[in-house]
Coordinates of C-alpha atoms and ligand atoms in Angstrom, one line a residue:
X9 CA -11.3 -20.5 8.1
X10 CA -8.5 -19.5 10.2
X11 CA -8.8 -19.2 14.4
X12 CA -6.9 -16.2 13.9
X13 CA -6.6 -14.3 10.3
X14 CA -4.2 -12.4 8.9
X15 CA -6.3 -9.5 9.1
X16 CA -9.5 -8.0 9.9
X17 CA -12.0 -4.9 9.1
X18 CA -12.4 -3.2 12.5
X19 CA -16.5 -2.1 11.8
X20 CA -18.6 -0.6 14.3
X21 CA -22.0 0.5 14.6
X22 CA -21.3 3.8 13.7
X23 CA -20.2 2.4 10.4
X24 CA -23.3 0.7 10.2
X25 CA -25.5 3.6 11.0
X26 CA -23.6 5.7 7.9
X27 CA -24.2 2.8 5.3
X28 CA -28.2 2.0 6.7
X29 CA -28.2 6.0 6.2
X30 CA -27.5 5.6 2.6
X31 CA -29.3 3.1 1.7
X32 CA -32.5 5.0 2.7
X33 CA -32.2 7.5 0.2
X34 CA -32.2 7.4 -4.0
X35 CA -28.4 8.5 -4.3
X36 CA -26.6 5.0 -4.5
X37 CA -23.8 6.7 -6.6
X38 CA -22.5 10.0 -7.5
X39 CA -24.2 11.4 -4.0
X40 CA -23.0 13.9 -1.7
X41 CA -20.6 11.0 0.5
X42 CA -18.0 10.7 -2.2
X43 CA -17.6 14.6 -2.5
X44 CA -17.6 14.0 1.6
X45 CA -15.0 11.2 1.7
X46 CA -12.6 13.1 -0.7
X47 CA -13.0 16.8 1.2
X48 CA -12.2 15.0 4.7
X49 CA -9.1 12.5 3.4
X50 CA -7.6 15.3 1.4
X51 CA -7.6 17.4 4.4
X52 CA -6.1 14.9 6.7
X53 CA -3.7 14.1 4.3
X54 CA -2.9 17.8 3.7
X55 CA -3.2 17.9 0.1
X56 CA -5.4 20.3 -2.1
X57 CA -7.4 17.6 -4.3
X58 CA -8.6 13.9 -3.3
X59 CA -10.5 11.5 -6.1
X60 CA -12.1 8.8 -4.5
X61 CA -12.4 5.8 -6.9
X62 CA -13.3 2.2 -6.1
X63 CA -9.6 0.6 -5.6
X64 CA -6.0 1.5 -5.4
X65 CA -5.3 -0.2 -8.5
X66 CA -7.2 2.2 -10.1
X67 CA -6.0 5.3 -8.5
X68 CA -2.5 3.9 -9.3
X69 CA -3.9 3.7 -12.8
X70 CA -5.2 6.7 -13.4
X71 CA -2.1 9.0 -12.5
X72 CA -0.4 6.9 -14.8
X73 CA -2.9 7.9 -17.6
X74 CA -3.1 11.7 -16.2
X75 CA 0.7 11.6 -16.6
X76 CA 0.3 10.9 -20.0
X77 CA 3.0 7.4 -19.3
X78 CA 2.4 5.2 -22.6
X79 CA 4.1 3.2 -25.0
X80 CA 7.4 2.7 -24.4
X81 CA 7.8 5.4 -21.4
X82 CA 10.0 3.7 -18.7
X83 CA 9.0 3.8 -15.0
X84 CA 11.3 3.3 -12.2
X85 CA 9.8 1.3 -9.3
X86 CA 10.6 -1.4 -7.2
X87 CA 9.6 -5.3 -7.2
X88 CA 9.1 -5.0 -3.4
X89 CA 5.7 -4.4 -3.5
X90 CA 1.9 -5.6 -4.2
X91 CA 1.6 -6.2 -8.2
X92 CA -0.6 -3.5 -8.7
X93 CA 2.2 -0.6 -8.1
X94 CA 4.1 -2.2 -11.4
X95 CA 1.0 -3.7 -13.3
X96 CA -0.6 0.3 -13.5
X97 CA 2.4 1.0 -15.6
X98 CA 1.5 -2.2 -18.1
X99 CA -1.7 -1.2 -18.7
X100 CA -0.8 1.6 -20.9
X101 CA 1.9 -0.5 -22.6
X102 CA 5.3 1.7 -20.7
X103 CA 7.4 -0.2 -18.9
X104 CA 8.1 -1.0 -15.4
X105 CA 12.2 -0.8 -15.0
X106 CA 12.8 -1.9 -11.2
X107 CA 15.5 -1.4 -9.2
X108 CA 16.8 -3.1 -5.8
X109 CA 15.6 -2.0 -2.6
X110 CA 17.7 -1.3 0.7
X111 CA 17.6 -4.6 3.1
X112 CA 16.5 -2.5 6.2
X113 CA 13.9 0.1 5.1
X114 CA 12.5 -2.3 2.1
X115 CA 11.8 0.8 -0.1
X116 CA 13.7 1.2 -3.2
X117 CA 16.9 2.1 -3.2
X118 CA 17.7 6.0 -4.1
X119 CA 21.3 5.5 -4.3
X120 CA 20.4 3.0 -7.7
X121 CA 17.7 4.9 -8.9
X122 CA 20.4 7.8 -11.2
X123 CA 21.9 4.6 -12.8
X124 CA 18.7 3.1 -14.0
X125 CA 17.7 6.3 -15.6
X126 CA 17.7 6.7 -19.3
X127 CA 16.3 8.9 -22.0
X128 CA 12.9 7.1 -22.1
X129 CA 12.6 7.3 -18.2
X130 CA 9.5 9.5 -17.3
X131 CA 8.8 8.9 -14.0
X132 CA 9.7 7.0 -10.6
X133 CA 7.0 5.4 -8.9
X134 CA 7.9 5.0 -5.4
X135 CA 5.9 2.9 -2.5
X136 CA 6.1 3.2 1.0
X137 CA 6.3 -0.6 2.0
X138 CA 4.4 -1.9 4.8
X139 CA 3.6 2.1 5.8
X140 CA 7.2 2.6 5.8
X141 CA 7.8 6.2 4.0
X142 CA 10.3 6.0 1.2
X143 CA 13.3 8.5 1.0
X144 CA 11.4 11.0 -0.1
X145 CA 14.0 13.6 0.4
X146 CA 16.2 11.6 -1.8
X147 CA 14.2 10.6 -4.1
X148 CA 12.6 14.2 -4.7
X149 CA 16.1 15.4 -5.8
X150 CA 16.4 13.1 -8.1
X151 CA 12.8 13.5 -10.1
X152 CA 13.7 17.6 -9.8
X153 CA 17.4 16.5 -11.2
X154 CA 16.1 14.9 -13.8
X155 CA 12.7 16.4 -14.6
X156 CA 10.9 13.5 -14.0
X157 CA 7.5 12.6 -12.6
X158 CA 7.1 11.3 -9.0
X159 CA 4.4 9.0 -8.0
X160 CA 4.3 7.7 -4.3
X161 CA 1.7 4.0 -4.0
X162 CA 1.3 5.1 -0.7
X163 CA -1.6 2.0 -0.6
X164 CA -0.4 0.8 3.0
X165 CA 0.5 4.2 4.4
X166 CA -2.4 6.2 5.4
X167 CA -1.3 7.9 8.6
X168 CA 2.0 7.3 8.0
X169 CA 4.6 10.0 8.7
X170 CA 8.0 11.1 7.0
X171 CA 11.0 13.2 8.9
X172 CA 13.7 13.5 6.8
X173 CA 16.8 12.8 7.2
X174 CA 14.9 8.7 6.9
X175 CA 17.0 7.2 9.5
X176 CA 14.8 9.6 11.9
X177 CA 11.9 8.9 10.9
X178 CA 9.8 9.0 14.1
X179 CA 6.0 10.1 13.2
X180 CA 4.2 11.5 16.1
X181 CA 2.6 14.4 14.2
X182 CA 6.2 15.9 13.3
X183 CA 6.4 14.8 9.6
X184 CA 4.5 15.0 6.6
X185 CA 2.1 12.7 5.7
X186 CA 2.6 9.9 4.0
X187 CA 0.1 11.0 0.5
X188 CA 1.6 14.0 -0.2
X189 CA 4.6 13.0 -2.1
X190 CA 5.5 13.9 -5.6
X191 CA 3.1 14.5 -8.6
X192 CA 0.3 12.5 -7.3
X193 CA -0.2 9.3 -4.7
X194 CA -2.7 6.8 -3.8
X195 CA -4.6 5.1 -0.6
X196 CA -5.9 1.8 -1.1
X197 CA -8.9 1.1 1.0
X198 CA -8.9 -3.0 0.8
X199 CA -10.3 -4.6 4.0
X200 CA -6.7 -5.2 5.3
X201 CA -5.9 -1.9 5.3
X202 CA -5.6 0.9 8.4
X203 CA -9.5 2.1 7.4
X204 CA -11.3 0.3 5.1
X205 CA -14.8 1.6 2.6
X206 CA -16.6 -1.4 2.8
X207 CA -14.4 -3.9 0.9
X208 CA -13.1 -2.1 -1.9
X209 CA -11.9 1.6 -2.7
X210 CA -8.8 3.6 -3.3
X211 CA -8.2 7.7 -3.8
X212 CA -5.5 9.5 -5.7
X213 CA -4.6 12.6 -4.0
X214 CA -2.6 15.7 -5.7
X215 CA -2.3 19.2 -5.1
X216 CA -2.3 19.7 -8.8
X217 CA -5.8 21.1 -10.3
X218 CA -5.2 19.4 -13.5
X219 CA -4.4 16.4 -12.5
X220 CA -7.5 16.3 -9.9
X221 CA -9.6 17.5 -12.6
X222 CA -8.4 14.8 -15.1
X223 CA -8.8 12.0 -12.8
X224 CA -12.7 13.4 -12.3
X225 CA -13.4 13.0 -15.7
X226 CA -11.5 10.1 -16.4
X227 CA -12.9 7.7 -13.2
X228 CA -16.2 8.8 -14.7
X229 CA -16.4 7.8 -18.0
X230 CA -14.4 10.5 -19.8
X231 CA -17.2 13.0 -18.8
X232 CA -16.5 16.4 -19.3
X233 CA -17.0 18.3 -15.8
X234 CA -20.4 19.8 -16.1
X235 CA -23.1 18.8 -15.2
X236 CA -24.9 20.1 -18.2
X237 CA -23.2 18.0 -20.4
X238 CA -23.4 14.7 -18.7
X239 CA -23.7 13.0 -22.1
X240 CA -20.4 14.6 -23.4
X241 CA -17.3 12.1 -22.9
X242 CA -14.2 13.9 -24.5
X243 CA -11.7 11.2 -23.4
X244 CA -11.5 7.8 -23.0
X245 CA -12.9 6.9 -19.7
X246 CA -13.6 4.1 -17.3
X247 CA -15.9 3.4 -14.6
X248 CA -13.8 3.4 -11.7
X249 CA -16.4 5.6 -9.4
X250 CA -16.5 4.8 -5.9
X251 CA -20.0 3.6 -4.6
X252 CA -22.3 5.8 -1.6
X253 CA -22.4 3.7 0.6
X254 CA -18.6 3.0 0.5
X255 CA -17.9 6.5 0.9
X256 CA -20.2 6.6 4.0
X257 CA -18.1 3.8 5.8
X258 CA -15.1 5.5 4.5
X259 CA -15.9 9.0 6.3
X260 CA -16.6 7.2 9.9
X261 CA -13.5 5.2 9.4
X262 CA -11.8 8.4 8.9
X263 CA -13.2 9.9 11.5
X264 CA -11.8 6.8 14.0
X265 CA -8.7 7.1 12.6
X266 CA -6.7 8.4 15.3
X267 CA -8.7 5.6 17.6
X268 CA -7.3 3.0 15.2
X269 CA -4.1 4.1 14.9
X270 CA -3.4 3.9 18.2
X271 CA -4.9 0.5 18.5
X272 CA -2.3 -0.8 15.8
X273 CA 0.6 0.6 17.5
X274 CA -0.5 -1.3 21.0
X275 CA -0.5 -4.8 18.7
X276 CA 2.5 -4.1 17.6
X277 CA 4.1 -2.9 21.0
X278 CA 3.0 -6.3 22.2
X279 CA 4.6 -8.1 19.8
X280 CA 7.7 -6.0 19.9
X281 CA 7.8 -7.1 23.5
X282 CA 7.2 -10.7 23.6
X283 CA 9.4 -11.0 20.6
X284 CA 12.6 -8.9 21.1
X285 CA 14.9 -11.1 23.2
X286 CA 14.1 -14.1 20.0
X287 CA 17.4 -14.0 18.3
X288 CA 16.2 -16.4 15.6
X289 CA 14.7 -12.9 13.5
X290 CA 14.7 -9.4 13.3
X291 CA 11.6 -7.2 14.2
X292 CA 10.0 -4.6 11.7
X293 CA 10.9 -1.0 11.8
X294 CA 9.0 1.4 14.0
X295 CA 5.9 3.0 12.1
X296 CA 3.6 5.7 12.8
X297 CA 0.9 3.8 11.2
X298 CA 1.1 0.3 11.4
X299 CA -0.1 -1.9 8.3
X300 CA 1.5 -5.4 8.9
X301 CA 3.3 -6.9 11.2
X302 CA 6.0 -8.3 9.1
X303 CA 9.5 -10.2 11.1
X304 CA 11.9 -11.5 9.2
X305 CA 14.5 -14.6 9.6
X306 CA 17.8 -14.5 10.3
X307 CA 20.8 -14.7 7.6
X308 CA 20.9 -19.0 8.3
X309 CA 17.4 -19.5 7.2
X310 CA 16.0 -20.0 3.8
X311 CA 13.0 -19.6 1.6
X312 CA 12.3 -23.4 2.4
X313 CA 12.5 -22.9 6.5
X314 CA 10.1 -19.7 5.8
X315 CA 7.8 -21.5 3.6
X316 CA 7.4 -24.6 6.3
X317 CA 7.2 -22.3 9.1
X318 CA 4.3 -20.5 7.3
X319 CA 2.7 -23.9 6.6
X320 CA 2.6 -25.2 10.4
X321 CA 1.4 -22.3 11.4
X322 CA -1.8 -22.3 9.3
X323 CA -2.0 -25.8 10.3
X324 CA -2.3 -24.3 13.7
X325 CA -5.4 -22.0 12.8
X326 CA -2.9 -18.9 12.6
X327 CA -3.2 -17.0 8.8
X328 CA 0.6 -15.9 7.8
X329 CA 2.5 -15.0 4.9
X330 CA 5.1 -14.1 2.6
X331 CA 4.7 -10.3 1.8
X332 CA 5.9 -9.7 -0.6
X333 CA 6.8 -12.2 -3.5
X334 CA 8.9 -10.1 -5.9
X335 CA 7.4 -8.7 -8.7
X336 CA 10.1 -9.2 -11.1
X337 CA 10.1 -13.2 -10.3
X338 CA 6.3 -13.7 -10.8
X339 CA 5.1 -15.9 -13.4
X340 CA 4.2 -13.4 -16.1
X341 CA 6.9 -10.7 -15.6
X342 CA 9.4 -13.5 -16.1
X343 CA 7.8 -15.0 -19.2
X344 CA 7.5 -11.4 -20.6
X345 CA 10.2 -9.6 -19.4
X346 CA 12.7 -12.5 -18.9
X347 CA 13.5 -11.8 -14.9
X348 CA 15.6 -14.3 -13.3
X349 CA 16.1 -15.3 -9.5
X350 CA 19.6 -12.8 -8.7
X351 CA 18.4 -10.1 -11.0
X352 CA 17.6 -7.7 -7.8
X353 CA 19.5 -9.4 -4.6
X354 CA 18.1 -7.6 -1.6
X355 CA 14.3 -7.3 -2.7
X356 CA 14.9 -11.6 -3.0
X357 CA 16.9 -11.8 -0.1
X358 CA 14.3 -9.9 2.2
X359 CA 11.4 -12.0 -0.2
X360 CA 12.6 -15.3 1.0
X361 CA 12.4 -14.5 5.1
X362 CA 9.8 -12.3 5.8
X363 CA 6.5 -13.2 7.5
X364 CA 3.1 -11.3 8.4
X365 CA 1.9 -12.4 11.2
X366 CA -1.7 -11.9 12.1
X367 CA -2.2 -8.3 12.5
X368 CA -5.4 -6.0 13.4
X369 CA -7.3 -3.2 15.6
X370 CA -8.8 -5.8 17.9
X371 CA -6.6 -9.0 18.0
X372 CA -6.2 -9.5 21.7
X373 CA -3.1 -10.4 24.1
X374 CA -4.6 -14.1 24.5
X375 CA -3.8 -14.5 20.9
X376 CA -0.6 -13.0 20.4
X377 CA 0.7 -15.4 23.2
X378 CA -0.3 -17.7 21.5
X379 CA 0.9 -16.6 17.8
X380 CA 4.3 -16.4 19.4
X381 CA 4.2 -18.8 21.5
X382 CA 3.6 -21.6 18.6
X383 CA 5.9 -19.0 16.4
X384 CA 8.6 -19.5 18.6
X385 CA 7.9 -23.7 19.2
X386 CA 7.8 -24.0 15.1
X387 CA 11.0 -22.0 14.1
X388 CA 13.0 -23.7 17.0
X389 CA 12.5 -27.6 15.5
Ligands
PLP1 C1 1.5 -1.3 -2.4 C2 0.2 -1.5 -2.9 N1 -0.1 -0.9 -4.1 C3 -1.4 -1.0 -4.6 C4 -2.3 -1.8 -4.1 C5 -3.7 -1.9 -4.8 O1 -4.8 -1.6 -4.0 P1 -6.2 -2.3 -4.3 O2 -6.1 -3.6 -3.7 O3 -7.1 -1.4 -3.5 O4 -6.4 -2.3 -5.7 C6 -2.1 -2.4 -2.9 C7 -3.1 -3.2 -2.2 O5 -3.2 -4.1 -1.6 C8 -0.8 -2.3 -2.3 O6 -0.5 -2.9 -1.1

């Protein structure tokens, strides 16, 4: 146990309340929250259809499947990212073809994307890292160009905002929300995210009908969509359905989500502060919704200065780490696909400096003094 984690479900009684609620009743699953959840996180996102399901991997999955991707389909994505956003295009044997991100906005790279397209190419799968949009303008053009299939992971985005052109990206209720992009996107609801459904959850959200509808079935077993044929499944399904009582803790947190919002951006404006004039690293980008707190060393440091820096400060009681570890370099992609360190040089270079610092709703001034504080004491030795 940490003195201060990385991160940390904000839950209040309301929260409470909405689960007890649930659990008083016979409808566990396939009740009236779910249908709730998805109206109220479609609208806020401003898309037509949401399909609540009980992670992001799964989400991520099932627009793959609704896409029909499969063997032998190529997917451009990044390896800047949480495994799942490449793994989804595994499981139904295509493959992932990545390609470098930019140093500064750590999304993929639009300006590399053309090159890495080829006649098996099918879709791009774009995430918006750390709740930073992608170039969604850019990369729009591209899929339309081409006629290919867009896919945002927008996992660690929800409230996050997009202005084109990127460079201006401000938020503040001007853009459009991060969840709307492409084909179809994803939410992941995980415990460390901006709202969380009780532990586990995700949603893809689309405003195409067949794609909703698809997703419906296919979460649920490959049911047809009618209730009077429950016993009918006329596709291969899954159980990927998204419990009651997770949907009930998944409305309030909705409904706090402005609340929360706010409270990220007053962590990270404290940081921002107490850190700026620290020459020795470079402070994340400005977000309308804040995920992580992510700073990153300067050109002279290495991966072994990061990695020891992330030790003493968990011997310190302070939870950090190294988001993300590329993709391309983990264990199994390079036994399967061959990767080597140099194969994408900005997704590595960024790999080997970054660090989360602890970051959430309610983590008080006290301890960020003292997070940078020690931060600052451990980088200077
Ligand atoms: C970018 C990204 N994609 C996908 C996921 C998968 O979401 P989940 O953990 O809900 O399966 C995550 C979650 O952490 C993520 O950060």
């Amino acid at each position: 146990m940490y003195k201060i984690p990385l991160a940390q479900p904000d839950i209040t009684d309301l929260e409470r309340k909405a689960v007890l609620e649930v659990l008083k009743t016979p409808y566990l699953s396939l009740g009236s929250k779910v249908k709730e959840f998805e109206k109220e996180i479609a609208r806020y996102t401003g898309v037509k259809y949401a399909v609540a399901v009980n992670s992001g991997t799964a989400a991520l999955h099932l627009i793959i499947r609704a896409l029909d991707i499969k063997d032998n389909d190529e997917v451009i994505t990044t390896p800047f990212s949480f495994i799942s956003s490449s793994n989804c295009i595994l499981y139904e044997r295509a493959k992932p073809v990545f390609v470098d991100i930019k140093r500064d906005a750590l999304n993929i790279d639009p300006e590399l994307v053309e090159g890495s397209i080829t006649t098996q190419t099918k879709a791009i799968l774009a995430v918006d890292v750390f709740a930073y949009p992608a170039d969604w303008d850019k990369l729009e053009k591209i899929a339309k160009k081409h006629n290919l299939y867009l896919i945002e992971d927008s996992a660690e985005a929800l409230g996050s905002e997009y202005l084109p052109p990127h460079q201006n990206f401000g938020g503040g209720g001007k853009g459009k929300k991060c969840g709307s992009f492409g084909n179809a996107a994803i939410f992941s609801f995980f415990p460390n995210k901006q709202i969380t459904t009780a532990g586990e959850g995700g949603v893809v959200l689309t405003d195409n009908k067949e794609i909703s509808d698809f997703c419906y079935s296919v979460r649920n077993q490959g049911r047809r969509q009618d209730n009077n044929k429950w016993l009918e499944h006329i596709r291969l399904g899954y159980n990927y359905r998204m419990p009651e009582v997770c949907a009930a803790m998944g409305i309030v947190q909705l409904q706090r989500i402005e609340e929360v919002l706010k409270k990220r951006a007053k962590v990270a404006s404290l940081y921002n502060e107490k850190l700026k004039d620290f020459e020795e690293i470079e402070l994340p980008n400005n977000m309308s919704s804040w995920f992580v707190y992510v700073i990153r060393l300067n050109e002279k440091y290495e991966q072994e200065d990061r990695d020891r820096i992330i030790r003493e400060m968990r011997e310190r009681g302070i939870e950090c780490s190294n988001y993300f570890y590329p993709i391309h370099l983990q264990p199994y992609y390079k036994k399967r696909f061959g990767f080597k360190q140099g194969d994408f040089p900005n997704c590595e270079y960024v790999s080997e400096r970054t660090i989360a610092l602890p970051f959430y709703n309610n983590l008080q001034e006290e301890q960020i003094d003292y997070i940078v504080e020690t931060l600052k004491k451990i980088i200077k030795q």
